[in-house]
XYZ file of N, CA and C in Angstrom:
531
model
N 7.318 -57.577 195.998
C 7.652 -56.937 197.184
C 7.544 -55.391 196.756
N 6.610 -54.658 197.448
C 6.550 -53.201 197.002
C 7.831 -52.473 197.449
N 8.226 -51.471 196.793
C 9.431 -50.664 197.172
C 9.050 -49.898 198.350
N 9.955 -49.636 199.313
C 9.737 -48.849 200.429
C 9.719 -47.298 200.174
N 10.512 -46.961 199.118
C 10.672 -45.535 198.732
C 10.235 -45.486 197.220
N 9.622 -44.499 196.886
C 9.389 -44.139 195.313
C 10.660 -44.071 194.624
N 11.729 -43.459 195.219
C 12.916 -43.272 194.516
C 13.618 -44.677 194.310
N 13.459 -45.592 195.153
C 13.948 -46.955 194.900
C 13.382 -47.575 193.610
N 12.043 -47.405 193.476
C 11.492 -47.740 192.314
C 12.045 -47.162 191.081
N 12.251 -45.870 191.179
C 12.782 -45.085 190.053
C 14.223 -45.601 189.665
N 15.006 -46.020 190.714
C 16.411 -46.534 190.503
C 16.392 -47.822 189.718
N 15.236 -48.651 189.934
C 15.108 -49.913 189.242
C 14.456 -49.870 187.949
N 14.028 -48.754 187.518
C 13.350 -48.598 186.192
C 14.204 -49.033 185.056
N 13.641 -49.484 183.957
C 14.352 -49.982 182.903
C 15.244 -48.889 182.197
N 16.427 -49.235 181.502
C 17.163 -48.278 180.789
C 16.322 -47.528 179.727
N 16.691 -46.360 179.337
C 16.011 -45.642 178.409
C 16.057 -46.356 176.967
N 15.109 -46.008 176.279
C 15.102 -46.582 174.878
C 15.500 -45.509 173.870
N 15.774 -45.928 172.661
C 16.063 -44.984 171.651
C 15.412 -45.294 170.376
N 15.186 -44.237 169.515
C 14.515 -44.466 168.258
C 15.221 -43.725 167.201
N 15.895 -44.387 166.329
C 16.641 -43.581 165.159
C 15.843 -42.577 164.541
N 14.536 -42.775 164.394
C 13.736 -41.685 163.719
C 13.719 -40.387 164.556
N 14.008 -40.435 165.802
C 14.084 -39.135 166.685
C 15.167 -38.279 166.220
N 16.218 -38.824 165.497
C 17.328 -38.013 165.072
C 17.389 -37.946 163.603
N 16.450 -38.342 162.884
C 16.525 -38.365 161.444
C 16.664 -36.925 160.848
N 16.124 -36.028 161.473
C 16.314 -34.567 161.077
C 17.824 -34.134 161.146
N 18.592 -34.868 161.921
C 20.065 -34.397 162.072
C 20.889 -35.415 161.359
N 20.482 -36.700 161.571
C 21.465 -37.830 161.129
C 20.962 -38.676 159.974
N 20.071 -38.264 159.169
C 19.577 -39.011 158.051
C 19.706 -38.138 156.748
N 20.148 -38.767 155.790
C 20.246 -38.202 154.484
C 18.979 -38.462 153.649
N 18.599 -37.613 152.755
C 17.384 -37.866 151.965
C 17.558 -39.110 151.112
N 16.436 -39.749 150.726
C 16.515 -40.912 149.915
C 17.171 -40.701 148.558
N 16.988 -39.601 147.997
C 17.605 -39.248 146.663
C 19.169 -39.113 146.869
N 19.587 -38.689 148.116
C 21.133 -38.491 148.254
C 21.603 -39.962 148.577
N 20.792 -40.757 149.265
C 21.290 -42.100 149.581
C 21.479 -42.979 148.373
N 20.600 -42.851 147.391
C 20.577 -43.639 146.151
C 21.931 -43.361 145.364
N 22.517 -42.256 145.645
C 23.801 -41.964 144.963
C 25.041 -42.704 145.626
N 24.792 -43.332 146.724
C 25.805 -43.854 147.495
C 25.743 -45.426 147.384
N 26.945 -46.158 147.500
C 26.990 -47.647 147.421
C 26.169 -48.171 148.625
N 25.723 -49.387 148.540
C 24.903 -49.993 149.581
C 25.745 -50.077 150.910
N 26.961 -50.354 150.756
C 27.645 -50.474 152.012
C 27.843 -49.171 152.740
N 27.953 -47.942 152.054
C 27.906 -46.728 152.654
C 26.516 -46.357 153.248
N 25.405 -46.824 152.571
C 24.077 -46.628 153.014
C 23.898 -47.350 154.394
N 24.377 -48.600 154.354
C 24.298 -49.411 155.648
C 25.062 -48.800 156.704
N 26.219 -48.400 156.426
C 27.169 -47.597 157.450
C 26.390 -46.358 157.973
N 25.664 -45.680 157.070
C 24.984 -44.476 157.584
C 23.746 -44.745 158.380
N 23.130 -45.892 158.051
C 22.081 -46.374 158.997
C 22.531 -46.776 160.391
N 23.765 -47.378 160.436
C 24.293 -47.767 161.689
C 24.640 -46.484 162.432
N 25.172 -45.520 161.751
C 25.592 -44.230 162.367
C 24.405 -43.459 162.937
N 23.219 -43.471 162.143
C 21.964 -42.951 162.604
C 21.621 -43.582 163.857
N 21.683 -44.936 163.968
C 21.257 -45.585 165.181
C 22.173 -45.273 166.376
N 23.385 -45.090 166.100
C 24.393 -44.747 167.211
C 24.093 -43.319 167.530
N 23.817 -42.498 166.634
C 23.476 -41.081 166.953
C 22.216 -41.155 167.855
N 21.205 -41.937 167.593
C 20.074 -41.995 168.454
C 20.419 -42.528 169.831
N 21.331 -43.366 169.963
C 21.638 -43.841 171.342
C 22.288 -42.717 172.137
N 23.312 -41.942 171.459
C 23.806 -40.871 172.209
C 22.863 -39.805 172.499
N 21.872 -39.427 171.632
C 20.916 -38.460 171.843
C 20.036 -38.818 172.990
N 19.564 -40.139 173.017
C 18.663 -40.651 174.039
C 19.380 -40.572 175.355
N 20.659 -40.928 175.433
C 21.410 -40.960 176.664
C 21.540 -39.555 177.128
N 21.778 -38.512 176.404
C 21.833 -37.151 176.691
C 20.567 -36.596 177.283
N 19.507 -37.001 176.605
C 18.134 -36.603 177.079
C 17.870 -37.235 178.355
N 18.318 -38.503 178.604
C 18.063 -39.193 179.836
C 18.863 -38.434 180.937
N 20.120 -38.142 180.713
C 20.950 -37.550 181.632
C 20.437 -36.180 182.017
N 19.835 -35.448 181.045
C 19.150 -34.096 181.389
C 17.891 -34.287 182.212
N 17.157 -35.316 181.821
C 15.835 -35.575 182.654
C 16.245 -35.924 184.029
N 17.257 -36.792 184.156
C 17.659 -37.184 185.575
C 18.075 -35.879 186.421
N 18.873 -34.959 185.807
C 19.249 -33.827 186.511
C 18.121 -32.978 186.881
N 17.032 -32.883 186.125
C 15.904 -32.114 186.362
C 15.006 -32.759 187.441
N 15.186 -34.024 187.638
C 14.422 -34.676 188.673
C 14.987 -34.746 190.128
N 16.159 -33.965 190.343
C 16.757 -34.042 191.618
C 15.870 -33.684 192.896
N 14.896 -32.773 192.733
C 14.064 -32.532 193.795
C 13.018 -33.632 194.069
N 12.578 -34.195 192.926
C 11.568 -35.296 193.062
C 12.235 -36.522 193.711
N 13.515 -36.535 193.715
C 14.334 -37.765 194.208
C 14.614 -37.504 195.648
N 14.244 -36.532 196.309
C 14.332 -36.245 197.630
C 13.135 -36.907 198.297
N 13.312 -37.787 199.329
C 12.236 -38.476 199.929
C 12.226 -37.894 201.491
N 11.146 -37.273 201.730
C 10.993 -36.686 203.037
C 10.861 -37.883 204.155
N 11.464 -37.560 205.229
C 11.273 -38.629 206.378
C 10.103 -38.129 207.218
N 9.219 -39.060 207.449
C 7.904 -38.751 208.012
C 8.040 -38.428 209.540
N 9.191 -38.930 210.175
C 9.336 -38.857 211.605
C 9.760 -37.322 211.888
N 10.656 -36.785 211.023
C 11.136 -35.468 211.256
C 11.010 -34.560 210.092
N 10.048 -33.674 210.272
C 9.771 -32.633 209.186
C 11.026 -31.926 208.763
N 11.125 -31.772 207.454
C 12.312 -30.890 206.927
C 13.619 -31.761 206.800
N 13.511 -33.064 206.978
C 14.698 -34.047 206.810
C 14.295 -35.011 205.686
N 15.373 -35.370 204.976
C 15.211 -36.312 203.857
C 16.110 -37.624 203.959
N 15.572 -38.653 203.339
C 16.366 -39.848 203.435
C 17.469 -39.842 202.368
N 18.683 -40.277 202.797
C 19.780 -40.352 201.789
C 19.765 -41.432 200.921
N 19.079 -42.598 201.255
C 19.191 -43.825 200.578
C 18.544 -43.616 199.093
N 17.376 -43.015 198.941
C 16.844 -42.783 197.583
C 17.659 -41.830 196.813
N 18.265 -40.752 197.514
C 18.982 -39.846 196.713
C 20.376 -40.594 196.314
N 20.885 -41.414 197.180
C 22.131 -42.228 196.741
C 21.835 -42.999 195.563
N 20.696 -43.674 195.532
C 20.418 -44.482 194.312
C 20.245 -43.609 193.071
N 19.669 -42.337 193.261
C 19.581 -41.415 192.200
C 20.979 -40.976 191.677
N 21.806 -40.788 192.622
C 23.250 -40.304 192.157
C 23.884 -41.494 191.458
N 23.623 -42.757 191.884
C 24.209 -43.910 191.330
C 23.682 -43.915 189.765
N 22.399 -43.593 189.585
C 21.881 -43.703 188.277
C 22.553 -42.688 187.459
N 22.700 -41.382 187.960
C 23.391 -40.480 187.239
C 24.887 -40.866 186.977
N 25.434 -41.413 187.898
C 26.885 -41.890 187.772
C 27.141 -42.970 186.820
N 26.089 -43.655 186.431
C 26.178 -44.672 185.309
C 25.818 -44.052 184.011
N 24.938 -43.139 183.963
C 24.581 -42.572 182.557
C 25.606 -41.804 181.902
N 26.169 -40.922 182.755
C 27.256 -40.084 182.181
C 28.393 -40.896 181.618
N 29.034 -41.742 182.319
C 30.080 -42.431 181.699
C 29.676 -43.381 180.562
N 28.479 -43.818 180.600
C 27.991 -44.638 179.341
C 28.024 -43.762 178.218
N 27.458 -42.655 178.344
C 27.471 -41.683 177.104
C 28.861 -41.397 176.784
N 29.761 -40.986 177.570
C 31.146 -40.502 177.297
C 32.116 -41.642 176.851
N 31.975 -42.811 177.491
C 32.983 -43.885 177.411
C 32.480 -45.021 176.598
N 31.260 -45.124 176.379
C 30.772 -46.337 175.564
C 30.171 -45.792 174.323
N 28.957 -44.980 174.401
C 28.378 -44.558 173.241
C 29.155 -43.693 172.284
N 29.924 -42.724 172.879
C 30.765 -41.887 172.109
C 31.778 -42.521 171.237
N 32.522 -43.428 171.841
C 33.536 -44.181 171.011
C 32.923 -45.007 169.908
N 31.723 -45.690 170.283
C 30.900 -46.411 169.243
C 30.588 -45.459 168.105
N 30.089 -44.332 168.368
C 29.584 -43.389 167.391
C 30.824 -42.929 166.531
N 32.012 -42.705 167.079
C 33.193 -42.373 166.394
C 33.611 -43.406 165.369
N 33.484 -44.774 165.954
C 33.809 -45.851 165.016
C 32.832 -46.022 163.949
N 31.598 -45.750 164.123
C 30.541 -45.927 163.069
C 30.728 -44.724 162.080
N 31.121 -43.481 162.652
C 31.350 -42.366 161.791
C 32.462 -42.720 160.754
N 33.562 -43.310 161.286
C 34.755 -43.639 160.485
C 34.357 -44.679 159.458
N 33.509 -45.614 159.813
C 33.036 -46.682 158.768
C 32.312 -46.087 157.764
N 31.679 -45.006 157.799
C 31.023 -44.469 156.672
C 31.959 -43.954 155.491
N 33.306 -43.663 155.967
C 34.169 -43.135 155.017
C 33.931 -41.719 154.638
N 32.990 -41.026 155.156
C 32.718 -39.726 154.724
C 33.500 -38.655 155.458
N 33.992 -38.960 156.614
C 34.741 -38.003 157.364
C 36.000 -37.656 156.655
N 36.552 -38.625 155.901
C 37.875 -38.209 155.212
C 37.615 -37.289 154.069
N 38.427 -36.140 153.944
C 38.276 -35.332 152.965
C 38.600 -35.947 151.493
N 39.324 -37.092 151.563
C 39.539 -37.707 150.360
C 38.429 -38.772 149.849
N 37.443 -38.764 150.716
C 36.307 -39.598 150.293
C 35.642 -39.188 148.985
N 35.349 -40.226 148.198
C 34.805 -39.872 146.767
C 33.247 -39.351 147.014
N 32.674 -39.514 148.130
C 31.299 -39.189 148.489
C 31.286 -37.829 149.202
N 32.380 -37.384 149.795
C 32.327 -36.164 150.688
C 31.909 -34.890 149.861
N 32.101 -34.914 148.517
C 31.824 -33.698 147.775
C 30.413 -33.862 147.021
N 29.662 -34.880 147.332
C 28.335 -34.879 146.716
C 27.457 -33.851 147.405
N 26.697 -33.120 146.558
C 25.851 -32.026 147.118
C 24.502 -32.521 147.544
N 23.886 -31.908 148.502
C 22.660 -32.280 148.997
C 21.927 -30.937 149.392
N 20.593 -31.019 149.674
C 19.926 -29.926 150.317
C 19.592 -30.266 151.784
N 20.122 -29.412 152.610
C 19.994 -29.630 153.992
C 19.441 -28.421 154.758
N 18.294 -28.562 155.363
C 17.637 -27.462 155.966
C 17.559 -26.116 155.006
N 17.255 -26.399 153.792
C 17.011 -25.320 152.874
C 18.357 -24.804 152.130
N 19.515 -25.369 152.525
C 20.723 -24.946 151.939
C 21.506 -26.150 151.223
N 22.233 -25.819 150.210
C 22.980 -26.717 149.483
C 24.388 -26.878 150.154
N 24.631 -28.076 150.633
C 25.956 -28.289 151.205
C 26.400 -29.627 150.669
N 27.669 -30.083 150.954
C 28.143 -31.360 150.567
C 27.985 -32.402 151.696
N 28.064 -33.570 151.401
C 27.905 -34.639 152.357
C 29.007 -34.444 153.476
N 30.102 -34.045 153.028
C 31.212 -33.859 153.992
C 30.966 -32.775 155.043
N 30.241 -31.720 154.598
C 29.834 -30.672 155.358
C 28.626 -31.096 156.385
N 27.787 -31.985 155.782
C 26.788 -32.480 156.565
C 27.311 -33.416 157.763
N 28.352 -34.114 157.419
C 28.963 -35.013 158.374
C 29.650 -34.228 159.425
N 30.279 -33.096 159.043
C 30.945 -32.229 159.983
C 29.828 -31.619 160.969
N 28.616 -31.196 160.452
C 27.668 -30.687 161.404
C 27.126 -31.794 162.353
N 26.973 -33.008 161.819
C 26.496 -34.142 162.594
C 27.525 -34.396 163.639
N 28.865 -34.369 163.223
C 29.913 -34.603 164.292
C 29.954 -33.509 165.327
N 29.627 -32.245 164.897
C 29.670 -31.140 165.878
C 28.460 -31.334 166.862
N 27.297 -31.729 166.362
C 26.089 -32.009 167.331
C 26.464 -33.146 168.288
N 27.066 -34.166 167.703
C 27.461 -35.254 168.668
C 28.543 -34.842 169.698
N 29.349 -33.970 169.335
C 30.395 -33.450 170.298
C 29.747 -32.540 171.345
N 28.746 -31.779 170.946
C 28.030 -30.946 171.820
C 27.380 -31.799 173.004
N 26.788 -32.965 172.500
C 26.062 -33.734 173.555
C 27.007 -34.450 174.401
N 28.279 -34.937 173.890
C 29.282 -35.493 174.856
C 29.825 -34.419 175.722
N 30.079 -33.206 175.225
C 30.649 -32.130 176.083
C 29.662 -31.809 177.273
N 28.305 -31.832 176.822
C 27.413 -31.417 177.781
C 27.453 -32.527 178.978
N 27.526 -33.721 178.562
C 27.523 -34.727 179.523
C 28.746 -34.780 180.437
N 29.947 -34.396 179.868
C 31.218 -34.305 180.603
C 31.171 -33.011 181.494
N 30.356 -32.167 181.281
C 30.255 -30.837 182.119
C 29.338 -31.097 183.256
N 28.609 -32.179 183.301
C 27.627 -32.410 184.360
C 28.242 -32.560 185.674
N 27.875 -31.801 186.587
C 28.274 -31.994 188.063
C 27.207 -32.791 188.724
N 27.541 -33.851 189.431
C 26.491 -34.590 190.144
C 26.040 -33.776 191.340
N 24.696 -33.788 191.456
C 24.128 -32.915 192.699
C 24.624 -33.570 194.042
N 24.712 -32.652 194.944
C 25.071 -32.976 196.261
C 23.924 -33.090 197.072
N 23.789 -34.067 197.947
C 22.595 -34.312 198.788
C 22.246 -32.992 199.633
N 23.216 -32.607 200.360
C 22.950 -31.359 201.348
C 22.672 -30.198 200.542
N 23.404 -29.902 199.492
C 23.191 -28.717 198.616
C 21.827 -28.772 197.939
N 21.360 -30.014 197.585
C 20.182 -30.104 196.932
C 19.058 -29.811 197.867
N 19.139 -30.324 199.176
C 18.120 -29.932 200.169
C 18.088 -28.515 200.362
N 19.181 -27.836 200.523
C 19.203 -26.378 200.666
C 18.516 -25.654 199.518
N 18.777 -26.031 198.292
C 18.319 -25.450 197.191
C 16.771 -25.638 197.152
N 16.349 -26.855 197.438
C 14.856 -27.229 197.396
C 14.126 -26.420 198.488
N 14.743 -26.328 199.648
C 14.134 -25.503 200.718
C 13.957 -24.025 200.473
N 15.064 -23.572 199.818
C 15.037 -22.101 199.411
C 13.921 -21.811 198.406
N 13.615 -22.783 197.630
C 12.600 -22.636 196.533
C 11.202 -22.822 197.112
N 11.135 -23.465 198.230
C 9.768 -23.850 198.765
C 9.095 -22.633 199.460
């Protein structure tokens, strides 16, 4: 059965995918650094990279959805200048699911995986290992702090999102047209 509205089809689209390679520049250590770590820590770091990828993909999805607000307005053919609330409602529902997913599901999972690496602790025997990161020599502990700061930024960005209002979105769209 074809969808009556384009926005309804968008509401039904599959969830976003993620690829840990997309965050390797932020969340992966070099092979030479990894070889200095026990296999259990290497495995925990891979799980953390995957979890970082999930959060990053969710953050990108949330930003993409916010940028689509005008495309999600469906004009009513009977009355020029008016728009259907149903597709926009579906759009708001999609946004309403993505933000809490990132904040309440993906973020706690990331924190758990970060703790499992054992590197967040200043007493970790691996936190003081040196590595070259973006042309500078830092410790694994410092690298982990930077990764944690990036993840916190993505979560803070999601928490700060205000869901678009139907009428305000129409007014904004019409003012830009």
